[in-house]
CSV table of C-alpha atoms in Angstrom, one decimal:
chain,number,residue,atom,x,y,z
A,1,UNK,CA,94.6,100.5,108.9
A,2,UNK,CA,92.0,100.6,106.1
A,3,UNK,CA,88.2,100.4,106.0
A,4,UNK,CA,86.6,97.2,104.5
A,5,UNK,CA,87.1,96.8,100.8
A,6,UNK,CA,84.0,96.7,98.5
A,7,UNK,CA,80.6,98.2,99.4
A,8,UNK,CA,80.7,99.9,102.8
A,9,UNK,CA,78.8,98.0,105.5
A,10,UNK,CA,77.4,99.3,108.7
A,11,UNK,CA,79.6,99.5,111.7
A,12,UNK,CA,78.8,99.8,115.4
A,13,UNK,CA,81.0,102.3,117.0
A,14,UNK,CA,81.5,102.8,120.7
A,15,UNK,CA,83.3,105.7,122.4
A,16,UNK,CA,85.1,104.0,125.3
A,17,UNK,CA,84.8,106.4,128.3
A,18,UNK,CA,88.0,107.6,129.7
A,19,UNK,CA,90.3,106.2,127.0
A,20,UNK,CA,89.2,108.2,124.0
A,21,UNK,CA,89.1,104.9,122.0
A,22,UNK,CA,86.8,104.5,119.1
A,23,UNK,CA,86.0,100.8,118.8
A,24,UNK,CA,84.1,98.7,116.3
A,25,UNK,CA,81.8,96.2,118.0
A,26,UNK,CA,81.7,92.7,116.4
A,27,UNK,CA,78.1,91.5,116.5
A,28,UNK,CA,77.7,88.1,118.3
A,29,UNK,CA,75.9,86.7,115.4
A,30,UNK,CA,75.5,83.0,114.7
A,31,UNK,CA,78.7,82.0,112.9
A,32,UNK,CA,78.6,80.3,109.5
A,33,UNK,CA,81.3,78.8,107.3
A,34,UNK,CA,81.9,81.6,104.7
A,35,UNK,CA,83.7,80.9,101.5
A,36,UNK,CA,86.5,83.0,102.7
A,37,UNK,CA,86.8,80.9,105.8
A,38,UNK,CA,86.8,77.8,103.7
A,39,UNK,CA,89.7,79.2,101.7
A,40,UNK,CA,91.7,79.9,104.7
A,41,UNK,CA,91.0,76.5,106.2
A,42,UNK,CA,92.2,74.7,103.1
A,43,UNK,CA,95.8,73.5,103.0
A,44,UNK,CA,98.0,74.6,100.1
A,45,UNK,CA,97.0,72.7,97.0
A,46,UNK,CA,99.2,70.6,94.8
A,47,UNK,CA,99.8,73.6,92.5
A,48,UNK,CA,101.0,75.6,95.5
A,49,UNK,CA,103.1,72.8,96.8
A,50,UNK,CA,104.8,72.6,93.4
A,51,UNK,CA,105.5,76.3,93.5
A,52,UNK,CA,107.1,76.0,96.9
A,53,UNK,CA,110.1,74.2,95.4
A,54,UNK,CA,111.1,77.4,93.6
A,55,UNK,CA,112.7,80.5,94.9
A,56,UNK,CA,110.1,83.3,95.2
A,57,UNK,CA,112.4,86.1,96.2
A,58,UNK,CA,113.6,84.4,99.3
A,59,UNK,CA,117.4,85.0,99.5
A,60,UNK,CA,119.2,84.3,102.7
A,61,UNK,CA,122.6,86.0,103.2
A,62,UNK,CA,125.5,84.7,105.3
A,63,UNK,CA,126.9,88.0,106.7
A,64,UNK,CA,124.3,88.6,109.4
A,65,UNK,CA,125.4,88.1,113.0
A,66,UNK,CA,122.0,86.5,113.8
A,67,UNK,CA,119.8,86.1,110.7
A,68,UNK,CA,116.1,85.6,111.4
A,69,UNK,CA,116.3,82.1,109.9
A,70,UNK,CA,118.5,81.1,112.8
A,71,UNK,CA,116.1,82.6,115.3
A,72,UNK,CA,113.2,80.7,113.7
A,73,UNK,CA,115.0,77.4,113.8
A,74,UNK,CA,115.8,77.9,117.5
A,75,UNK,CA,112.2,78.7,118.5
A,76,UNK,CA,110.0,75.7,119.3
A,77,UNK,CA,106.7,77.4,118.3
A,78,UNK,CA,107.7,79.5,115.3
A,79,UNK,CA,109.8,76.9,113.5
A,80,UNK,CA,106.6,74.9,113.0
A,81,UNK,CA,104.8,77.9,111.5
A,82,UNK,CA,107.4,79.4,109.1
A,83,UNK,CA,108.0,78.0,105.7
A,84,UNK,CA,110.7,80.2,104.2
A,85,UNK,CA,110.3,78.6,100.8
A,86,UNK,CA,106.5,79.4,100.6
A,87,UNK,CA,105.4,81.3,97.5
A,88,UNK,CA,105.8,85.0,98.0
A,89,UNK,CA,105.5,86.5,94.5
A,90,UNK,CA,103.4,85.5,91.5
A,91,UNK,CA,104.6,85.9,88.0
A,92,UNK,CA,103.9,84.7,84.4
A,93,UNK,CA,106.3,81.9,84.5
A,94,UNK,CA,104.1,80.0,87.0
A,95,UNK,CA,100.9,80.3,85.0
A,96,UNK,CA,99.5,77.0,83.9
A,97,UNK,CA,96.4,74.7,84.2
A,98,UNK,CA,97.5,73.4,87.6
A,99,UNK,CA,97.9,76.8,89.1
A,100,UNK,CA,94.6,78.0,87.7
A,101,UNK,CA,92.8,75.0,89.0
A,102,UNK,CA,94.3,75.5,92.5
A,103,UNK,CA,93.6,79.2,92.9
A,104,UNK,CA,90.2,79.2,91.2
A,105,UNK,CA,88.9,77.2,94.2
A,106,UNK,CA,89.2,80.2,96.5
A,107,UNK,CA,88.0,83.7,96.5
A,108,UNK,CA,90.3,86.8,96.4
A,109,UNK,CA,92.6,87.6,98.0
A,110,UNK,CA,93.3,83.9,98.5
A,111,UNK,CA,92.6,82.9,94.9
A,112,UNK,CA,90.8,83.7,91.6
A,113,UNK,CA,87.3,82.3,92.1
A,114,UNK,CA,84.7,84.2,90.0
A,115,UNK,CA,87.4,86.5,88.7
A,116,UNK,CA,88.0,87.1,85.0
A,117,UNK,CA,90.5,84.6,83.6
A,118,UNK,CA,91.3,86.8,80.7
A,119,UNK,CA,92.2,89.7,83.0
A,120,UNK,CA,94.4,87.6,85.2
A,121,UNK,CA,96.2,85.7,82.5
A,122,UNK,CA,96.8,88.9,80.4
A,123,UNK,CA,98.3,90.5,83.5
A,124,UNK,CA,100.6,87.6,84.4
A,125,UNK,CA,101.8,87.3,80.8
A,126,UNK,CA,103.2,90.8,81.2
A,127,UNK,CA,105.2,89.8,84.3
A,128,UNK,CA,107.2,87.4,82.1
A,129,UNK,CA,110.7,88.1,83.4
A,130,UNK,CA,112.5,86.2,86.1
A,131,UNK,CA,113.0,89.5,87.8
A,132,UNK,CA,109.3,89.4,88.5
A,133,UNK,CA,109.9,86.3,90.6
A,134,UNK,CA,112.5,88.0,92.9
A,135,UNK,CA,111.9,90.7,95.4
A,136,UNK,CA,115.6,91.6,95.3
A,137,UNK,CA,117.3,91.3,92.0
A,138,UNK,CA,120.5,89.3,92.4
A,139,UNK,CA,123.7,90.3,90.4
A,140,UNK,CA,124.3,86.9,88.8
A,141,UNK,CA,125.1,84.2,91.3
A,142,UNK,CA,127.2,86.4,93.5
A,143,UNK,CA,126.5,86.0,97.2
A,144,UNK,CA,124.8,89.0,98.9
A,145,UNK,CA,125.6,90.6,102.2
A,146,UNK,CA,123.1,90.7,105.0
A,147,UNK,CA,119.9,92.2,103.8
A,148,UNK,CA,118.3,94.3,106.6
A,149,UNK,CA,114.7,95.5,106.0
A,150,UNK,CA,112.7,98.1,107.8
A,151,UNK,CA,108.9,97.9,107.4
A,152,UNK,CA,107.3,101.3,108.3
A,153,UNK,CA,103.7,101.3,109.3
A,154,UNK,CA,101.8,104.6,109.8
A,155,UNK,CA,101.1,104.3,113.5
A,156,UNK,CA,101.2,107.4,115.7
A,157,UNK,CA,103.9,105.9,117.9
A,158,UNK,CA,106.4,107.2,115.3
A,159,UNK,CA,105.5,110.9,115.9
A,160,UNK,CA,108.5,112.3,117.8
A,161,UNK,CA,110.3,109.0,117.7
A,162,UNK,CA,113.5,110.4,115.9
A,163,UNK,CA,113.9,107.0,114.2
A,164,UNK,CA,114.4,108.4,110.7
A,165,UNK,CA,118.1,107.8,110.5
A,166,UNK,CA,117.8,104.3,111.9
A,167,UNK,CA,115.1,103.5,109.3
A,168,UNK,CA,117.1,104.8,106.4
A,169,UNK,CA,120.2,102.8,107.5
A,170,UNK,CA,118.4,99.6,106.5
A,171,UNK,CA,119.2,98.0,103.1
A,172,UNK,CA,115.6,98.2,102.0
A,173,UNK,CA,112.6,100.2,103.4
A,174,UNK,CA,109.0,99.1,102.9
A,175,UNK,CA,106.2,101.6,103.2
A,176,UNK,CA,102.4,101.3,102.7
A,177,UNK,CA,99.1,103.0,102.1
A,178,UNK,CA,99.2,106.7,103.3
A,179,UNK,CA,103.0,106.9,103.7
A,180,UNK,CA,103.6,110.6,104.3
A,181,UNK,CA,107.3,111.3,104.3
A,182,UNK,CA,107.8,115.0,103.6
A,183,UNK,CA,108.0,116.9,106.9
A,184,UNK,CA,108.4,113.7,108.9
A,185,UNK,CA,111.8,112.6,107.8
A,186,UNK,CA,113.3,113.0,111.3
A,187,UNK,CA,110.8,110.4,112.6
A,188,UNK,CA,110.2,108.1,109.7
A,189,UNK,CA,113.1,108.6,107.3
A,190,UNK,CA,113.1,109.5,103.6
A,191,UNK,CA,114.1,106.2,101.9
A,192,UNK,CA,111.5,104.1,100.2
A,193,UNK,CA,112.5,100.9,98.4
A,194,UNK,CA,109.0,99.1,98.2
A,195,UNK,CA,105.5,100.6,98.5
A,196,UNK,CA,102.8,98.0,99.3
A,197,UNK,CA,99.1,98.5,98.7
A,198,UNK,CA,95.8,97.3,97.3
A,199,UNK,CA,94.2,99.6,94.8
A,200,UNK,CA,91.4,100.1,97.4
A,201,UNK,CA,93.9,101.2,100.2
A,202,UNK,CA,96.0,103.3,97.8
A,203,UNK,CA,93.0,105.3,96.6
A,204,UNK,CA,91.4,105.6,100.0
A,205,UNK,CA,94.7,106.9,101.4
A,206,UNK,CA,95.0,109.5,98.7
A,207,UNK,CA,91.4,110.7,99.3
A,208,UNK,CA,91.5,110.5,103.1
A,209,UNK,CA,95.0,111.8,103.8
A,210,UNK,CA,95.4,114.4,101.0
A,211,UNK,CA,95.1,117.3,103.4
A,212,UNK,CA,97.5,115.6,105.8
A,213,UNK,CA,100.3,115.4,103.2
A,214,UNK,CA,99.7,112.2,101.3
A,215,UNK,CA,99.3,113.9,97.9
A,216,UNK,CA,100.9,111.2,95.7
A,217,UNK,CA,102.1,107.7,95.8
A,218,UNK,CA,105.9,107.4,96.4
A,219,UNK,CA,107.9,107.4,93.2
A,220,UNK,CA,111.6,106.9,92.4
A,221,UNK,CA,113.8,105.2,89.9
A,222,UNK,CA,114.8,102.3,92.2
A,223,UNK,CA,111.4,102.1,94.0
A,224,UNK,CA,109.3,99.0,93.4
A,225,UNK,CA,105.5,98.6,93.9
A,226,UNK,CA,104.0,95.5,95.6
A,227,UNK,CA,100.4,94.9,94.5
A,228,UNK,CA,98.3,92.9,96.9
A,229,UNK,CA,95.6,91.2,94.8
A,230,UNK,CA,92.5,91.7,97.0
A,231,UNK,CA,90.2,92.0,94.0
A,232,UNK,CA,90.1,92.0,90.2
A,233,UNK,CA,90.8,95.8,90.2
A,234,UNK,CA,94.3,95.1,91.4
A,235,UNK,CA,95.0,92.9,88.4
A,236,UNK,CA,93.4,95.4,86.0
A,237,UNK,CA,95.4,98.4,87.4
A,238,UNK,CA,98.6,96.4,87.3
A,239,UNK,CA,98.1,95.4,83.7
A,240,UNK,CA,97.3,98.9,82.7
A,241,UNK,CA,100.3,100.3,84.6
A,242,UNK,CA,102.7,98.0,82.7
A,243,UNK,CA,101.1,98.8,79.3
A,244,UNK,CA,100.9,102.5,80.0
A,245,UNK,CA,97.2,102.7,79.1
A,246,UNK,CA,94.0,103.7,81.0
A,247,UNK,CA,92.2,101.0,83.0
A,248,UNK,CA,89.7,99.5,80.5
A,249,UNK,CA,86.9,98.4,82.9
A,250,UNK,CA,85.7,98.0,86.4
A,251,UNK,CA,85.4,100.6,89.2
A,252,UNK,CA,88.7,102.2,88.1
A,253,UNK,CA,87.7,102.5,84.4
A,254,UNK,CA,89.5,105.3,82.6
A,255,UNK,CA,92.0,105.8,85.5
A,256,UNK,CA,95.5,106.5,84.3
A,257,UNK,CA,98.1,104.5,86.3
A,258,UNK,CA,100.9,106.9,85.3
A,259,UNK,CA,99.2,109.4,87.6
A,260,UNK,CA,100.1,107.1,90.5
A,261,UNK,CA,103.3,105.3,89.4
A,262,UNK,CA,104.9,107.8,87.0
A,263,UNK,CA,105.0,107.9,83.2
A,264,UNK,CA,107.8,105.4,82.6
A,265,UNK,CA,106.8,102.4,84.8
A,266,UNK,CA,107.7,99.1,83.1
A,267,UNK,CA,107.0,95.6,84.3
A,268,UNK,CA,110.3,95.6,86.3
A,269,UNK,CA,108.7,98.2,88.6
A,270,UNK,CA,106.0,95.9,89.8
A,271,UNK,CA,105.7,92.9,92.1
A,272,UNK,CA,102.6,90.9,92.8
A,273,UNK,CA,102.0,89.0,96.0
A,274,UNK,CA,101.0,85.3,95.4
A,275,UNK,CA,97.4,84.6,96.6
A,276,UNK,CA,98.8,81.3,98.1
A,277,UNK,CA,101.2,83.4,100.2
A,278,UNK,CA,98.3,85.5,101.6
A,279,UNK,CA,96.4,82.2,102.3
A,280,UNK,CA,99.5,80.7,104.0
A,281,UNK,CA,100.2,83.6,106.3
A,282,UNK,CA,96.6,84.0,107.2
A,283,UNK,CA,96.2,80.4,108.1
A,284,UNK,CA,99.4,80.0,110.1
A,285,UNK,CA,99.9,83.4,111.6
A,286,UNK,CA,96.7,85.5,111.6
A,287,UNK,CA,93.8,83.0,111.7
A,288,UNK,CA,91.3,85.3,113.4
A,289,UNK,CA,88.1,84.3,115.2
A,290,UNK,CA,86.4,86.8,112.9
A,291,UNK,CA,86.6,84.2,110.1
A,292,UNK,CA,83.8,82.3,111.8
A,293,UNK,CA,81.4,85.2,112.1
A,294,UNK,CA,79.1,86.8,109.6
A,295,UNK,CA,81.9,89.1,108.7
A,296,UNK,CA,84.3,86.3,107.7
A,297,UNK,CA,84.1,87.1,104.0
A,298,UNK,CA,85.5,90.6,104.7
A,299,UNK,CA,88.5,89.5,106.8
A,300,UNK,CA,92.1,89.6,105.6
A,301,UNK,CA,95.4,90.6,107.2
A,302,UNK,CA,96.1,94.3,107.1
A,303,UNK,CA,98.3,95.8,104.4
A,304,UNK,CA,100.9,96.4,107.1
A,305,UNK,CA,100.8,92.8,108.2
A,306,UNK,CA,101.2,91.5,104.7
A,307,UNK,CA,104.2,93.7,104.1
A,308,UNK,CA,105.8,92.7,107.3
A,309,UNK,CA,105.3,89.0,106.7
A,310,UNK,CA,106.6,89.5,103.2
A,311,UNK,CA,109.8,91.0,104.6
A,312,UNK,CA,110.1,88.2,107.2
A,313,UNK,CA,110.1,85.7,104.3
A,314,UNK,CA,112.6,87.5,102.1
A,315,UNK,CA,115.0,89.5,104.2
A,316,UNK,CA,117.8,88.4,106.6
A,317,UNK,CA,116.9,90.8,109.4
A,318,UNK,CA,113.6,92.7,109.8
A,319,UNK,CA,112.7,95.8,111.9
A,320,UNK,CA,109.1,96.9,112.3
A,321,UNK,CA,108.3,100.6,112.9
A,322,UNK,CA,104.9,102.2,113.4
A,323,UNK,CA,103.0,99.0,114.1
A,324,UNK,CA,100.5,98.4,116.8
A,325,UNK,CA,101.8,97.8,120.3
A,326,UNK,CA,100.2,97.0,123.7
A,327,UNK,CA,100.1,100.7,124.6
A,328,UNK,CA,98.6,101.9,121.3
A,329,UNK,CA,96.0,104.0,123.2
A,330,UNK,CA,98.8,106.5,124.1
A,331,UNK,CA,99.3,107.5,120.5
A,332,UNK,CA,97.3,108.9,117.6
A,333,UNK,CA,96.0,106.7,114.8
A,334,UNK,CA,98.7,108.0,112.4
A,335,UNK,CA,102.0,109.8,113.0
A,336,UNK,CA,101.0,112.5,110.5
A,337,UNK,CA,97.7,113.3,112.3
A,338,UNK,CA,97.5,117.0,113.2
A,339,UNK,CA,95.4,116.3,116.3
A,340,UNK,CA,95.3,113.1,118.2
A,341,UNK,CA,92.9,110.6,116.7
A,342,UNK,CA,91.8,107.3,118.3
A,343,UNK,CA,92.7,104.0,116.6
A,344,UNK,CA,89.7,102.5,114.9
A,345,UNK,CA,89.3,98.7,114.8
A,346,UNK,CA,87.4,97.8,111.6
A,347,UNK,CA,85.8,94.5,111.0
A,348,UNK,CA,88.0,93.5,108.1
A,349,UNK,CA,91.2,93.2,110.2
A,350,UNK,CA,92.1,91.8,113.6
A,351,UNK,CA,94.6,94.3,114.9
A,352,UNK,CA,94.7,92.9,118.4
A,353,UNK,CA,95.7,89.5,116.9
A,354,UNK,CA,98.4,91.3,114.8
A,355,UNK,CA,99.7,93.1,117.9
A,356,UNK,CA,100.1,89.8,119.7
A,357,UNK,CA,102.0,88.3,116.8
A,358,UNK,CA,104.4,91.2,116.5
A,359,UNK,CA,105.0,91.1,120.3
A,360,UNK,CA,105.7,87.4,120.2
A,361,UNK,CA,108.0,87.6,117.2
A,362,UNK,CA,109.9,90.4,118.9
A,363,UNK,CA,110.3,88.3,122.1
A,364,UNK,CA,111.5,85.4,119.9
A,365,UNK,CA,114.2,87.6,118.3
A,366,UNK,CA,112.8,87.0,114.9
A,367,UNK,CA,112.0,90.6,114.3
A,368,UNK,CA,112.8,93.9,116.1
A,369,UNK,CA,109.6,95.9,117.0
A,370,UNK,CA,110.0,99.6,117.8
A,371,UNK,CA,108.3,100.3,121.1
A,372,UNK,CA,108.3,103.3,123.5
């Protein structure tokens, strides 16, 4: 879990007696329709609907004994929510006036309103290969076997879980934010296929968890990075990473992306979530009551939620490890904490709502949620 992006706002914290739980109180202020709420309450525009006819990394295999597509089709509630051809990734081949008009109506992370058009277009023009449109690169038109994905959150439930071997047995492993691996391989595995983040959560994790072992972003020849475009700084960092130059402007000015992603990171190393996908999953799966409060402009699904929903729209089978469960209070905030720390509920996410969604998807057989 990450603190709110942008300028830090005041939080009311309450130490819940007897449970050791640190809670953020949401003020019962008069709700108002924030721009962020309007973006989430808007149906996908014509530009997004046109994009839905393409394949944005969704690739369904035929070798799974029970692929999640089948479980979705058999579930009365979830088959009405899932659109497995919804846009997942954004790349330069989609850039055009219709897309710009569609996304410029909504604020980040759901669109491009008030963001630099030059920064966005120059970034997308670098993602000009069809490989940027696919999460999993396909060898020609050959059919693929069952793609099993593990999405590994950082929850304390994984400490002592001994799930490392099971996690690494998946075809692809997604990790996010402060993904400490060294020293915890027995519990969380060692394999990383995708690392998901916003620039804000990545840098906050490096600063906050440095002494706990998160001293660098995961790197590897076959590893891919998934940028979540929560602000203009994500587009600027992505562009500079592909070009191999320092960030030219903004709060990350002069930052060298090679310090995070390695010295030889080409465009093929990077994926960019489509803002329309973030809007779609927020509206259909995680439409929080926080949207209609004074904090509505801060709300968005957590990084873990976006990675898990990305996997659910691209993989054949999905397992979730280290995500919030109903007995979260038994465990520390993170599996790598040296002393037990209570889970903090910040106002920019709705973790109870996310916990309910993971529980219901698990019960429906659409994903497998690790619980103890």
